[in-house]
Amino acid sequence: MRFAVICLLLFPAFLTAAQPVETIISLSPHTTEMAYAAGLGDKLIAASDYSDYPQAAKSLERVANYRGIKMERIVALQPDLILAWKGGNPTREMTRLEQLGFKVFYSNPKSLEEIASTLEQLGQFADSPKQAQHSAQDFRQRLDKLRLAHQGKHPVSFFYQLSSSPMITVAGDNWPSQVFAVCGGTNIFANSAAAYPQISTEQVIVRQPEVIFGTSHAAGDHSIWEQWRQQLPAVEKQHLFTLTSDWLNRPTPRTIMAAEEICQYLDRVRQSRL
């Protein structure tokens, strides 16, 4: 009798866990990209602005942007699962969606390893976890190869210009610092108190970086540094490189491409020392 009662009590939980995920909404570009990599692309019915990879994502309805999320539309679509950026999507609205009974999967990888593990976690919602497992395995193998190839190489000091007006960079272990560290890059602003400090050209000059990185979406024009050619070794030796913004700033499987790109540039700098 006791066993029967326990089964009845647990049955709703089993039923909920077994319910298939057929429709998904993604509320950030990186979760959209992760969903496709994990084999969930055919289940996506809406996404955020700037969800532009892969090509199929461009045709999804838009239900979120930098100003917030479209609560009424999301509720009307009744998704089985919502993919959210923890810390990036508004807390109040996300809490409200959870209170309304929506299942939310939060993603905010803070390390390269977490990109692979997040893919595997997302795989549980796919019809088969194989694609997610394959994506995670490929990511780990390429990452291990890079780390092995750059193990013991001399560090290279760099400045990463995240934006130009105002001039902002990254500090500490905040994303995407981890990507530069794979190849032995040493951030000249690593010890700044703020996660993404606003800095001046004078502060960059004092720290004498060997490399200056910008991105294709922000600070891609390095002409701002030309007037400091005599004061900055990075400018004097033309170690000014433009990185692919989406590869670098979004924590997704394509981040490994950013790491490979950075490693090539840092190796070029090391070669110039000889």
XYZ file of N, CA and C in Angstrom:
822
model
N 0.834 -1.194 0.000
C 0.000 0.000 0.000
C 0.876 1.254 0.000
N 1.916 1.235 0.877
C 2.819 2.388 0.947
C 3.484 2.626 -0.401
N 3.905 1.550 -1.077
C 4.561 1.663 -2.388
C 3.624 2.314 -3.407
N 2.349 1.918 -3.350
C 1.370 2.468 -4.291
C 1.179 3.960 -4.069
N 1.138 4.368 -2.796
C 0.967 5.781 -2.478
C 2.153 6.599 -2.971
N 3.379 6.050 -2.733
C 4.591 6.738 -3.190
C 4.583 6.903 -4.703
N 4.169 5.874 -5.421
C 4.114 5.941 -6.893
C 3.147 7.026 -7.365
N 1.983 7.107 -6.671
C 1.002 8.118 -7.039
C 1.527 9.524 -6.797
N 2.269 9.683 -5.681
C 2.826 10.991 -5.354
C 3.903 11.415 -6.351
N 4.704 10.441 -6.792
C 5.813 10.743 -7.690
C 5.403 10.796 -9.153
N 4.252 10.246 -9.487
C 3.836 10.140 -10.882
C 3.826 11.481 -11.603
N 3.279 12.572 -10.994
C 3.333 13.859 -11.701
C 4.737 14.306 -12.037
N 5.695 14.018 -11.139
C 7.082 14.397 -11.398
C 7.647 13.616 -12.567
N 7.365 12.305 -12.606
C 7.824 11.492 -13.726
C 7.219 11.977 -15.036
N 5.928 12.337 -14.967
C 5.231 12.790 -16.163
C 5.845 14.075 -16.699
N 6.156 15.001 -15.761
C 6.761 16.273 -16.166
C 8.120 16.059 -16.798
N 8.934 15.182 -16.182
C 10.277 14.935 -16.704
C 10.241 14.301 -18.079
N 9.167 13.514 -18.354
C 9.098 12.783 -19.614
C 8.493 13.606 -20.737
N 7.943 14.764 -20.424
C 7.316 15.568 -21.458
C 8.352 16.013 -22.489
N 8.103 15.794 -23.773
C 9.090 16.159 -24.791
C 9.177 17.669 -24.978
N 10.344 18.138 -25.383
C 10.554 19.548 -25.707
C 10.423 19.694 -27.211
N 9.373 20.339 -27.632
C 9.111 20.478 -29.064
C 9.328 21.903 -29.560
N 9.128 22.895 -28.682
C 9.287 24.291 -29.091
C 10.196 25.019 -28.109
N 11.136 25.795 -28.665
C 12.138 26.488 -27.857
C 12.250 27.934 -28.300
N 12.415 28.821 -27.322
C 12.721 30.222 -27.584
C 14.088 30.531 -26.988
N 14.913 31.223 -27.741
C 16.242 31.628 -27.270
C 16.283 33.142 -27.087
N 16.802 33.582 -25.944
C 16.780 35.007 -25.616
C 18.146 35.689 -25.721
N 19.113 35.056 -26.362
C 20.403 35.712 -26.606
C 21.061 35.079 -27.820
N 21.924 35.829 -28.517
C 22.598 35.256 -29.690
C 23.423 34.019 -29.359
N 24.097 34.009 -28.197
C 24.960 32.859 -27.909
C 24.147 31.612 -27.592
N 22.981 31.758 -26.940
C 22.164 30.563 -26.673
C 21.517 30.050 -27.962
N 21.227 30.948 -28.884
C 20.700 30.514 -30.182
C 21.730 29.662 -30.908
N 22.947 30.161 -30.948
C 24.024 29.425 -31.617
C 24.298 28.089 -30.943
N 24.279 28.080 -29.613
C 24.490 26.840 -28.863
C 23.378 25.833 -29.146
N 22.148 26.328 -29.275
C 21.015 25.437 -29.536
C 21.186 24.704 -30.864
N 21.593 25.422 -31.892
C 21.814 24.779 -33.190
C 22.943 23.758 -33.099
N 24.014 24.106 -32.404
C 25.151 23.191 -32.276
C 24.787 21.929 -31.508
N 23.777 22.039 -30.631
C 23.356 20.894 -29.821
C 22.251 20.086 -30.478
N 21.868 20.432 -31.701
C 20.851 19.669 -32.412
C 19.427 20.087 -32.118
N 19.256 21.341 -31.669
C 17.920 21.828 -31.312
C 17.370 22.832 -32.320
N 18.055 23.017 -33.419
C 17.657 24.039 -34.375
C 16.246 23.891 -34.896
N 15.793 22.659 -35.114
C 14.459 22.442 -35.662
C 13.359 22.713 -34.645
N 13.737 22.925 -33.392
C 12.753 23.196 -32.346
C 12.624 24.688 -32.024
N 13.553 25.487 -32.521
C 13.536 26.924 -32.243
C 12.407 27.609 -33.010
N 11.610 28.409 -32.297
C 10.505 29.120 -32.934
C 10.675 30.637 -32.839
N 11.577 31.099 -31.982
C 11.829 32.534 -31.843
C 13.170 32.738 -31.152
N 13.722 33.938 -31.343
C 15.047 34.221 -30.773
C 15.192 35.722 -30.539
N 16.369 36.104 -30.066
C 16.661 37.509 -29.802
C 17.232 38.182 -31.047
N 17.257 39.505 -31.009
C 17.964 40.249 -32.051
C 19.423 39.803 -32.083
N 20.044 39.926 -33.256
C 21.443 39.567 -33.482
C 21.693 38.056 -33.399
N 20.653 37.270 -33.355
C 20.821 35.815 -33.480
C 20.961 35.536 -34.974
N 22.200 35.565 -35.443
C 22.452 35.521 -36.887
C 23.313 34.345 -37.330
N 23.514 33.387 -36.437
C 24.293 32.209 -36.816
C 23.689 30.968 -36.172
N 23.519 29.898 -36.980
C 23.783 29.800 -38.426
C 22.742 30.570 -39.246
N 22.819 30.448 -40.554
C 21.961 31.216 -41.449
C 20.484 31.050 -41.112
N 20.082 29.828 -40.731
C 18.673 29.556 -40.436
C 18.147 30.412 -39.294
N 19.016 30.838 -38.395
C 18.577 31.627 -37.238
C 18.042 32.987 -37.649
N 18.464 33.492 -38.790
C 18.056 34.825 -39.228
C 16.557 34.919 -39.520
N 15.937 33.785 -39.798
C 14.509 33.792 -40.152
C 13.590 33.616 -38.943
N 14.146 33.444 -37.751
C 13.333 33.256 -36.554
C 12.686 34.566 -36.112
N 11.495 34.468 -35.564
C 10.816 35.634 -34.995
C 11.662 36.226 -33.866
N 11.642 37.546 -33.718
C 12.434 38.227 -32.692
C 11.560 38.579 -31.481
N 12.005 38.109 -30.326
C 11.220 38.352 -29.112
C 12.062 38.970 -27.991
N 13.277 39.403 -28.296
C 14.135 40.024 -27.285
C 15.174 40.905 -27.968
N 15.586 41.961 -27.254
C 16.666 42.813 -27.718
C 17.340 43.449 -26.502
N 18.221 44.422 -26.737
C 18.972 45.011 -25.622
C 18.077 45.781 -24.662
N 16.870 46.130 -25.096
C 15.948 46.857 -24.223
C 15.143 45.931 -23.310
N 15.061 44.669 -23.656
C 14.298 43.736 -22.840
C 13.698 42.620 -23.670
N 12.707 41.938 -23.102
C 12.075 40.825 -23.797
C 10.577 41.098 -23.966
N 9.989 40.511 -25.010
C 8.567 40.707 -25.299
C 7.757 39.658 -24.538
N 7.413 39.994 -23.312
C 6.741 39.053 -22.422
C 5.451 38.508 -23.021
N 4.596 39.384 -23.500
C 3.289 38.954 -24.002
C 3.433 37.985 -25.163
N 4.385 38.258 -26.036
C 4.560 37.394 -27.210
C 5.109 36.031 -26.791
N 6.055 36.033 -25.856
C 6.616 34.764 -25.378
C 5.533 33.915 -24.733
N 4.693 34.547 -23.914
C 3.592 33.828 -23.260
C 2.627 33.270 -24.307
N 2.362 34.053 -25.338
C 1.443 33.608 -26.385
C 2.001 32.414 -27.156
N 3.319 32.383 -27.351
C 3.943 31.275 -28.097
C 4.002 29.991 -27.287
N 3.919 30.086 -25.970
C 3.892 28.915 -25.085
C 5.019 27.911 -25.388
N 6.261 28.340 -25.316
C 7.370 27.414 -25.603
C 7.520 26.356 -24.505
N 7.993 25.194 -24.880
C 8.284 24.148 -23.897
C 9.542 24.473 -23.112
N 10.443 25.262 -23.723
C 11.723 25.582 -23.096
C 12.174 26.972 -23.536
N 12.742 27.721 -22.597
C 13.328 29.028 -22.890
C 14.815 28.979 -22.558
N 15.639 29.375 -23.505
C 17.082 29.448 -23.292
C 17.441 30.895 -22.987
N 18.064 31.126 -21.835
C 18.340 32.489 -21.398
C 19.803 32.682 -21.048
N 20.225 33.917 -21.148
C 21.588 34.308 -20.790
C 21.568 34.795 -19.351
N 22.141 34.020 -18.455
C 22.140 34.379 -17.044
C 23.010 35.607 -16.828
N 22.411 36.654 -16.303
C 23.135 37.901 -16.117
C 22.963 38.857 -17.280
N 22.491 38.362 -18.406
C 22.299 39.203 -19.579
C 20.846 39.542 -19.831
N 19.948 38.598 -19.565
C 18.522 38.864 -19.692
C 17.980 39.429 -18.376
N 16.964 40.301 -18.450
C 16.461 40.974 -17.243
C 15.924 40.003 -16.198
N 16.410 40.130 -14.982
C 16.058 39.200 -13.897
C 14.568 39.211 -13.594
N 13.965 40.384 -13.550
C 12.549 40.465 -13.182
C 11.666 39.704 -14.163
N 11.902 39.920 -15.456
C 11.101 39.236 -16.469
C 11.338 37.731 -16.461
N 12.593 37.322 -16.258
C 12.891 35.892 -16.229
C 12.219 35.228 -15.022
N 12.240 35.905 -13.888
C 11.566 35.375 -12.698
C 10.075 35.234 -12.950
N 9.495 36.214 -13.623
C 8.068 36.166 -13.931
C 7.745 34.989 -14.853
N 8.567 34.748 -15.840
C 8.345 33.615 -16.742
C 8.404 32.294 -15.981
N 9.330 32.184 -15.059
C 9.415 30.973 -14.241
C 8.177 30.833 -13.362
N 7.703 31.929 -12.808
C 6.498 31.890 -11.983
C 5.279 31.459 -12.789
N 5.285 31.780 -14.072
C 4.183 31.377 -14.946
C 4.287 29.909 -15.366
N 5.358 29.254 -14.945
C 5.498 27.820 -15.204
C 6.368 27.442 -16.383
N 7.043 28.427 -16.993
C 7.902 28.116 -18.133
C 9.228 27.521 -17.648
N 9.691 26.514 -18.375
C 10.986 25.905 -18.070
C 12.083 26.759 -18.694
N 13.064 27.177 -17.874
C 14.142 28.051 -18.345
C 15.483 27.363 -18.145
N 16.280 27.353 -19.198
C 17.649 26.852 -19.133
C 18.572 28.059 -19.225
N 19.356 28.285 -18.165
C 20.258 29.433 -18.126
C 21.659 29.032 -18.591
N 22.242 29.887 -19.408
C 23.590 29.647 -19.907
C 24.451 30.881 -19.695
N 25.628 30.682 -19.139
C 26.604 31.768 -19.003
C 27.985 31.158 -18.789
N 28.538 30.496 -19.831
C 29.846 29.865 -19.673
C 30.913 30.856 -19.237
N 31.635 30.519 -18.202
C 32.706 31.380 -17.701
C 34.087 30.793 -17.961
N 34.122 29.662 -18.623
C 35.389 29.046 -19.009
C 35.179 28.343 -20.338
N 36.261 28.027 -21.007
C 36.159 27.314 -22.275
C 35.577 25.924 -22.072
N 35.922 25.291 -20.965
C 35.402 23.953 -20.670
C 33.883 23.970 -20.521
N 33.352 25.075 -20.006
C 31.908 25.156 -19.790
C 31.131 25.257 -21.104
N 31.780 25.679 -22.173
C 31.108 25.680 -23.470
C 30.764 24.246 -23.851
N 31.721 23.354 -23.713
C 31.493 21.946 -24.052
C 30.453 21.309 -23.131
N 30.555 21.564 -21.840
C 29.602 20.954 -20.906
C 28.189 21.502 -21.113
N 28.070 22.780 -21.483
C 26.750 23.358 -21.763
C 26.124 22.708 -22.985
N 26.932 22.442 -23.995
C 26.430 21.731 -25.179
C 25.843 20.378 -24.782
N 26.550 19.651 -23.935
C 26.074 18.341 -23.500
C 24.787 18.450 -22.693
N 24.685 19.488 -21.878
C 23.461 19.694 -21.096
C 22.276 19.992 -22.014
N 22.524 20.798 -23.052
C 21.457 21.106 -23.998
C 21.035 19.872 -24.787
N 21.959 18.942 -24.964
C 21.663 17.734 -25.716
C 20.532 16.914 -25.133
N 20.251 17.074 -23.842
C 19.174 16.311 -23.212
C 17.806 16.705 -23.765
N 17.710 17.895 -24.360
C 16.436 18.359 -24.894
C 16.262 18.009 -26.372
N 17.299 17.479 -26.995
C 17.227 17.104 -28.406
C 16.610 15.712 -28.549
N 16.161 15.388 -29.752
C 15.617 14.048 -29.991
C 16.686 12.993 -29.785
N 17.937 13.379 -30.079
C 19.089 12.512 -29.819
C 20.231 13.388 -29.319
N 20.959 12.931 -28.296
C 22.063 13.744 -27.767
C 23.341 13.658 -28.593
N 23.330 12.898 -29.671
C 24.561 12.621 -30.401
C 25.209 13.872 -30.983
N 24.410 14.762 -31.561
C 25.011 15.964 -32.169
C 25.670 16.827 -31.112
N 25.021 16.990 -29.970
C 25.599 17.787 -28.886
C 26.894 17.156 -28.387
N 26.884 15.845 -28.242
C 28.082 15.141 -27.780
C 29.222 15.285 -28.773
N 28.898 15.191 -30.054
C 29.925 15.336 -31.098
C 30.495 16.750 -31.097
N 29.622 17.774 -30.978
C 30.077 19.163 -30.953
C 30.990 19.409 -29.759
N 30.600 18.862 -28.603
C 31.402 19.041 -27.386
C 32.751 18.343 -27.516
N 32.754 17.134 -28.078
C 33.994 16.389 -28.242
C 34.940 17.094 -29.201
N 34.405 17.605 -30.303
C 35.228 18.317 -31.282
C 35.836 19.562 -30.654
N 35.052 20.285 -29.871
C 35.537 21.494 -29.201
C 36.684 21.152 -28.252
N 36.502 20.124 -27.441
C 37.530 19.741 -26.467
C 38.816 19.293 -27.164
N 38.692 18.558 -28.244
C 39.875 18.068 -28.950
C 40.684 19.223 -29.544
N 39.997 20.187 -30.141
C 40.695 21.327 -30.728
C 41.327 22.204 -29.647
N 40.639 22.329 -28.510
C 41.178 23.098 -27.398
C 42.421 22.432 -26.815
N 42.356 21.126 -26.626
C 43.508 20.379 -26.103
C 44.705 20.497 -27.042
N 44.439 20.454 -28.335
C 45.514 20.565 -29.328
C 46.198 21.917 -29.227
N 45.418 22.988 -29.085
C 45.983 24.332 -28.960
C 46.819 24.462 -27.693
N 46.272 23.979 -26.592
C 46.990 24.092 -25.324
C 48.302 23.320 -25.342
N 48.278 22.152 -25.932
C 49.485 21.350 -26.024
C 50.532 22.037 -26.893
N 50.085 22.620 -28.008
C 51.010 23.276 -28.940
C 51.655 24.524 -28.333
N 50.972 25.164 -27.379
C 51.479 26.426 -26.820
C 51.968 26.291 -25.386
N 52.025 25.078 -24.919
C 52.507 24.843 -23.565
C 53.987 25.235 -23.456
N 54.317 26.078 -22.503
C 55.705 26.461 -22.274
C 56.224 27.574 -23.153
N 55.402 28.084 -24.072
C 55.860 29.181 -24.922
C 55.912 30.483 -24.118
N 56.795 31.376 -24.528
C 56.965 32.638 -23.826
C 55.670 33.465 -23.905
N 55.282 34.090 -22.804
C 54.070 34.922 -22.812
C 54.240 36.162 -23.690
N 53.104 36.671 -24.175
C 53.086 37.879 -24.998
C 52.085 38.845 -24.388
N 52.544 40.063 -24.083
C 51.637 41.048 -23.481
C 50.732 41.651 -24.558
N 49.457 41.813 -24.211
C 48.504 42.331 -25.195
C 47.513 43.300 -24.556
N 46.926 44.115 -25.412
C 45.802 44.978 -25.032
C 44.640 44.631 -25.939
N 43.476 44.348 -25.346
C 42.276 44.059 -26.122
C 41.332 45.243 -26.027
N 41.118 45.923 -27.145
C 40.250 47.091 -27.201
C 38.831 46.643 -27.539
N 38.010 46.545 -26.505
C 36.639 46.059 -26.666
C 35.759 47.091 -27.358
N 35.992 48.366 -27.065
C 35.283 49.457 -27.748
C 36.199 50.671 -27.775
N 35.867 51.626 -28.634
C 36.753 52.782 -28.797
C 36.225 54.064 -28.178
N 34.910 54.219 -28.074
C 34.360 55.468 -27.546
C 33.149 55.188 -26.657
N 33.365 55.045 -25.351
C 34.639 55.177 -24.639
C 35.518 53.951 -24.866
N 36.792 54.076 -24.542
C 37.718 52.969 -24.701
C 37.562 52.026 -23.504
N 37.155 50.789 -23.816
C 36.891 49.788 -22.772
C 37.670 48.526 -23.089
N 38.139 47.864 -22.057
C 38.848 46.599 -22.213
C 38.277 45.592 -21.226
N 38.938 44.460 -21.088
C 38.492 43.413 -20.170
C 39.589 43.153 -19.150
N 39.186 42.758 -17.935
C 40.160 42.509 -16.867
C 39.884 41.169 -16.205
N 40.876 40.688 -15.443
C 40.717 39.461 -14.658
C 40.365 38.250 -15.496
N 39.474 37.417 -14.951
C 39.035 36.211 -15.643
C 37.734 36.421 -16.390
N 37.351 37.657 -16.597
C 36.090 37.936 -17.275
C 36.210 37.631 -18.768
N 35.101 37.163 -19.323
C 35.105 36.779 -20.740
C 35.407 37.993 -21.612
N 36.295 37.835 -22.643
C 36.898 36.617 -23.163
C 38.378 36.437 -22.786
N 38.771 36.829 -21.580
C 40.172 36.692 -21.163
C 40.694 35.271 -21.329
N 39.818 34.294 -21.084
C 40.223 32.895 -21.136
C 40.725 32.489 -22.522
N 40.178 33.124 -23.545
C 40.545 32.765 -24.921
C 41.992 33.169 -25.204
N 42.382 34.355 -24.760
C 43.750 34.824 -24.971
C 44.753 33.995 -24.163
N 44.336 33.546 -22.990
C 45.238 32.799 -22.108
C 45.643 31.456 -22.685
N 44.810 30.877 -23.546
C 45.128 29.569 -24.151
C 46.487 29.602 -24.833
N 46.805 30.720 -25.478
C 48.022 30.823 -26.284
C 49.149 31.544 -25.564
N 48.981 31.825 -24.289
C 50.033 32.513 -23.555
C 49.959 34.013 -23.637
N 48.785 34.552 -23.920
C 48.615 35.995 -23.919
C 48.510 36.526 -22.500
N 49.189 37.641 -22.226
C 49.161 38.267 -20.904
C 48.499 39.628 -21.017
N 47.364 39.774 -20.373
C 46.564 40.992 -20.454
C 47.193 42.103 -19.617
N 47.479 43.248 -20.231
C 48.126 44.342 -19.506
C 47.194 44.994 -18.477
N 45.893 44.736 -18.595
C 44.923 45.270 -17.633
C 44.303 44.166 -16.776
N 44.982 43.048 -16.659
C 44.432 41.900 -15.924
C 44.075 42.233 -14.482
N 44.830 43.133 -13.854
C 44.643 43.419 -12.430
C 43.723 44.598 -12.157
N 43.048 45.094 -13.163
C 42.123 46.203 -12.936
C 40.979 45.773 -12.029
N 40.504 46.710 -11.212
C 39.439 46.395 -10.252
C 38.115 46.113 -10.942
N 37.796 46.842 -11.996
C 36.536 46.647 -12.716
C 36.654 45.492 -13.698
N 35.538 44.827 -13.940
C 35.539 43.705 -14.883
C 35.821 44.173 -16.304
N 35.197 45.291 -16.692
C 35.386 45.856 -18.030
C 35.714 47.346 -17.866
N 36.964 47.645 -17.508
C 37.337 49.027 -17.169
C 37.372 49.962 -18.377
N 36.993 51.194 -18.122
C 37.165 52.255 -19.109
C 38.558 52.832 -18.904
N 39.345 52.875 -19.976
C 40.739 53.279 -19.834
C 41.089 54.360 -20.853
N 42.311 54.886 -20.750
C 42.785 55.949 -21.647
C 43.974 55.451 -22.469
N 44.286 56.181 -23.539
C 45.442 55.812 -24.354
C 46.724 55.894 -23.528
N 46.772 56.847 -22.614
C 47.963 57.005 -21.774
C 48.217 55.759 -20.930
N 47.143 55.156 -20.417
C 47.289 53.939 -19.612
C 47.810 52.778 -20.455
N 47.417 52.743 -21.699
C 47.910 51.699 -22.609
C 49.397 51.917 -22.881
N 49.779 53.152 -23.157
C 51.179 53.464 -23.471
C 52.095 53.111 -22.311
N 51.687 53.432 -21.102
C 52.500 53.140 -19.917
C 52.756 51.645 -19.791
N 51.780 50.821 -20.170
C 51.895 49.364 -19.988
C 52.608 48.669 -21.146
N 52.874 49.375 -22.248
C 53.717 48.878 -23.343
C 53.330 47.484 -23.865
N 52.130 47.304 -24.378
C 51.757 45.990 -24.926
C 52.524 45.663 -26.203
N 52.816 44.389 -26.384
C 53.458 43.941 -27.626
C 52.449 43.798 -28.751
N 51.176 43.617 -28.378
C 50.109 43.409 -29.358
C 48.899 44.240 -28.954
N 48.204 44.779 -29.956
C 46.908 45.414 -29.734
C 45.875 44.699 -30.587
N 44.835 44.200 -29.923
C 43.742 43.520 -30.615
C 42.497 44.393 -30.610
N 41.807 44.425 -31.754
C 40.470 44.995 -31.842
C 39.568 43.926 -32.430
N 38.318 44.251 -32.721
C 37.423 43.277 -33.342
C 36.771 43.874 -34.574
N 36.160 43.023 -35.351
C 35.503 43.453 -36.585
C 34.261 44.283 -36.321
N 33.668 44.183 -35.112
C 32.460 44.947 -34.780
C 32.761 46.210 -33.997
N 33.897 46.234 -33.319
C 34.242 47.410 -32.508
C 35.754 47.568 -32.485
N 36.191 48.789 -32.685
C 37.621 49.109 -32.618
C 38.442 48.395 -33.681
N 37.798 48.061 -34.794
C 38.534 47.384 -35.853
C 39.511 48.291 -36.586
N 39.269 49.600 -36.515
C 40.156 50.577 -37.156
C 41.279 50.933 -36.181
N 42.491 50.519 -36.494
C 43.628 50.735 -35.588
C 44.332 52.077 -35.829
N 43.776 52.923 -36.690
C 44.444 54.183 -37.024
C 44.600 55.091 -35.806
N 43.757 54.896 -34.800
C 43.843 55.706 -33.579
C 45.220 55.599 -32.920
N 45.910 54.479 -33.181
C 47.187 54.234 -32.501
C 48.390 54.708 -33.302
N 48.188 55.077 -34.555
C 49.323 55.437 -35.411
C 50.137 56.604 -34.858
N 49.493 57.543 -34.212
C 50.223 58.699 -33.693
C 51.150 58.336 -32.533
N 50.976 57.128 -32.001
C 51.808 56.684 -30.877
C 52.845 55.654 -31.330
N 53.180 55.676 -32.605
C 54.107 54.688 -33.161
C 55.432 54.634 -32.394
N 55.980 55.791 -32.015
C 57.266 55.825 -31.332
C 57.173 55.376 -29.872
N 55.977 55.439 -29.308
C 55.807 55.103 -27.891
C 55.304 53.688 -27.648
N 54.731 53.058 -28.683
C 54.135 51.729 -28.494
C 54.800 50.687 -29.385
N 55.407 49.676 -28.798
C 56.033 48.628 -29.611
C 55.038 47.914 -30.516
N 53.798 47.763 -30.077
C 52.793 47.084 -30.898
C 52.542 47.833 -32.200
N 52.577 49.151 -32.139
C 52.340 49.965 -33.331
C 53.597 50.017 -34.195
N 54.722 50.203 -33.552
C 55.993 50.287 -34.277
C 56.251 49.026 -35.107
N 55.902 47.869 -34.553
C 56.146 46.604 -35.247
C 54.922 46.103 -36.019
N 53.878 46.951 -36.071
C 52.640 46.610 -36.783
C 51.987 45.322 -36.249
N 52.017 45.189 -34.952
C 51.320 44.076 -34.304
C 49.936 44.553 -33.859
N 49.151 44.970 -34.840
C 47.789 45.448 -34.648
C 46.866 44.504 -35.405
N 46.058 43.748 -34.692
C 45.289 42.680 -35.320
C 43.790 42.837 -35.042
N 42.996 42.552 -36.068
C 41.542 42.612 -35.952
C 40.980 41.206 -35.860
N 40.246 40.951 -34.801
C 39.664 39.636 -34.549
C 38.190 39.605 -34.962
N 37.675 38.408 -35.171
C 36.266 38.232 -35.521
C 35.426 38.304 -34.248
N 34.635 39.343 -34.132
C 33.925 39.652 -32.895
C 33.030 38.520 -32.404
N 32.210 37.964 -33.274
C 31.259 36.926 -32.848
C 31.967 35.658 -32.376
N 33.092 35.343 -32.981
C 33.859 34.175 -32.522
C 34.364 34.383 -31.106
N 34.809 35.604 -30.843
C 35.491 35.890 -29.584
C 34.539 36.226 -28.441
N 33.579 37.088 -28.697
C 32.766 37.621 -27.604
C 31.566 36.758 -27.227
N 31.167 35.851 -28.116
C 30.085 34.921 -27.779
C 30.683 33.590 -27.322
N 30.354 33.117 -26.134
C 30.873 31.811 -25.690
C 30.110 30.666 -26.353
N 30.575 30.246 -27.505
C 29.930 29.207 -28.309
C 31.012 28.308 -28.902
N 30.638 27.251 -29.622
C 31.659 26.408 -30.252
C 32.605 27.166 -31.174
N 32.144 28.279 -31.767
C 33.029 29.038 -32.661
C 34.119 29.780 -31.905
N 34.041 29.810 -30.581
C 35.093 30.441 -29.786
C 36.442 29.785 -30.045
N 36.431 28.501 -30.363
C 37.692 27.811 -30.629
C 38.366 28.401 -31.864
N 37.568 28.927 -32.800
C 38.128 29.572 -33.983
C 38.812 30.883 -33.594
N 38.241 31.578 -32.608
C 38.883 32.799 -32.109
C 40.207 32.464 -31.447
N 40.231 31.384 -30.661
C 41.465 30.961 -30.000
C 42.537 30.605 -31.032
N 42.150 29.895 -32.079
C 43.107 29.526 -33.128
C 43.638 30.769 -33.839
N 42.749 31.736 -34.061
C 43.142 32.988 -34.711
C 44.144 33.755 -33.839
N 43.861 33.854 -32.552
C 44.733 34.574 -31.625
C 46.086 33.877 -31.502
N 46.067 32.561 -31.425
C 47.320 31.803 -31.318
C 48.234 32.066 -32.504
N 47.667 32.144 -33.690
C 48.468 32.427 -34.881
C 49.129 33.802 -34.781
N 48.367 34.788 -34.326
C 48.916 36.140 -34.205
C 50.013 36.205 -33.134
N 49.796 35.564 -31.998
C 50.801 35.598 -30.937
C 52.066 34.847 -31.343
N 51.895 33.784 -32.108
C 53.070 33.064 -32.616
C 53.858 33.940 -33.594
N 53.140 34.758 -34.355
C 53.809 35.671 -35.285
C 54.657 36.681 -34.508
N 54.131 37.146 -33.390
C 54.875 38.087 -32.547
C 56.098 37.417 -31.961
N 55.953 36.200 -31.493
C 57.100 35.463 -30.942
C 58.179 35.269 -32.009
N 57.744 34.988 -33.222
C 58.702 34.777 -34.313
C 59.473 36.064 -34.606
N 58.816 37.201 -34.461
C 59.477 38.479 -34.744
C 60.537 38.819 -33.717
N 60.502 38.171 -32.567
C 61.512 38.416 -31.529
C 62.862 37.784 -31.887
N 62.825 36.782 -32.769
C 64.041 36.019 -33.066
C 65.023 36.817 -33.937
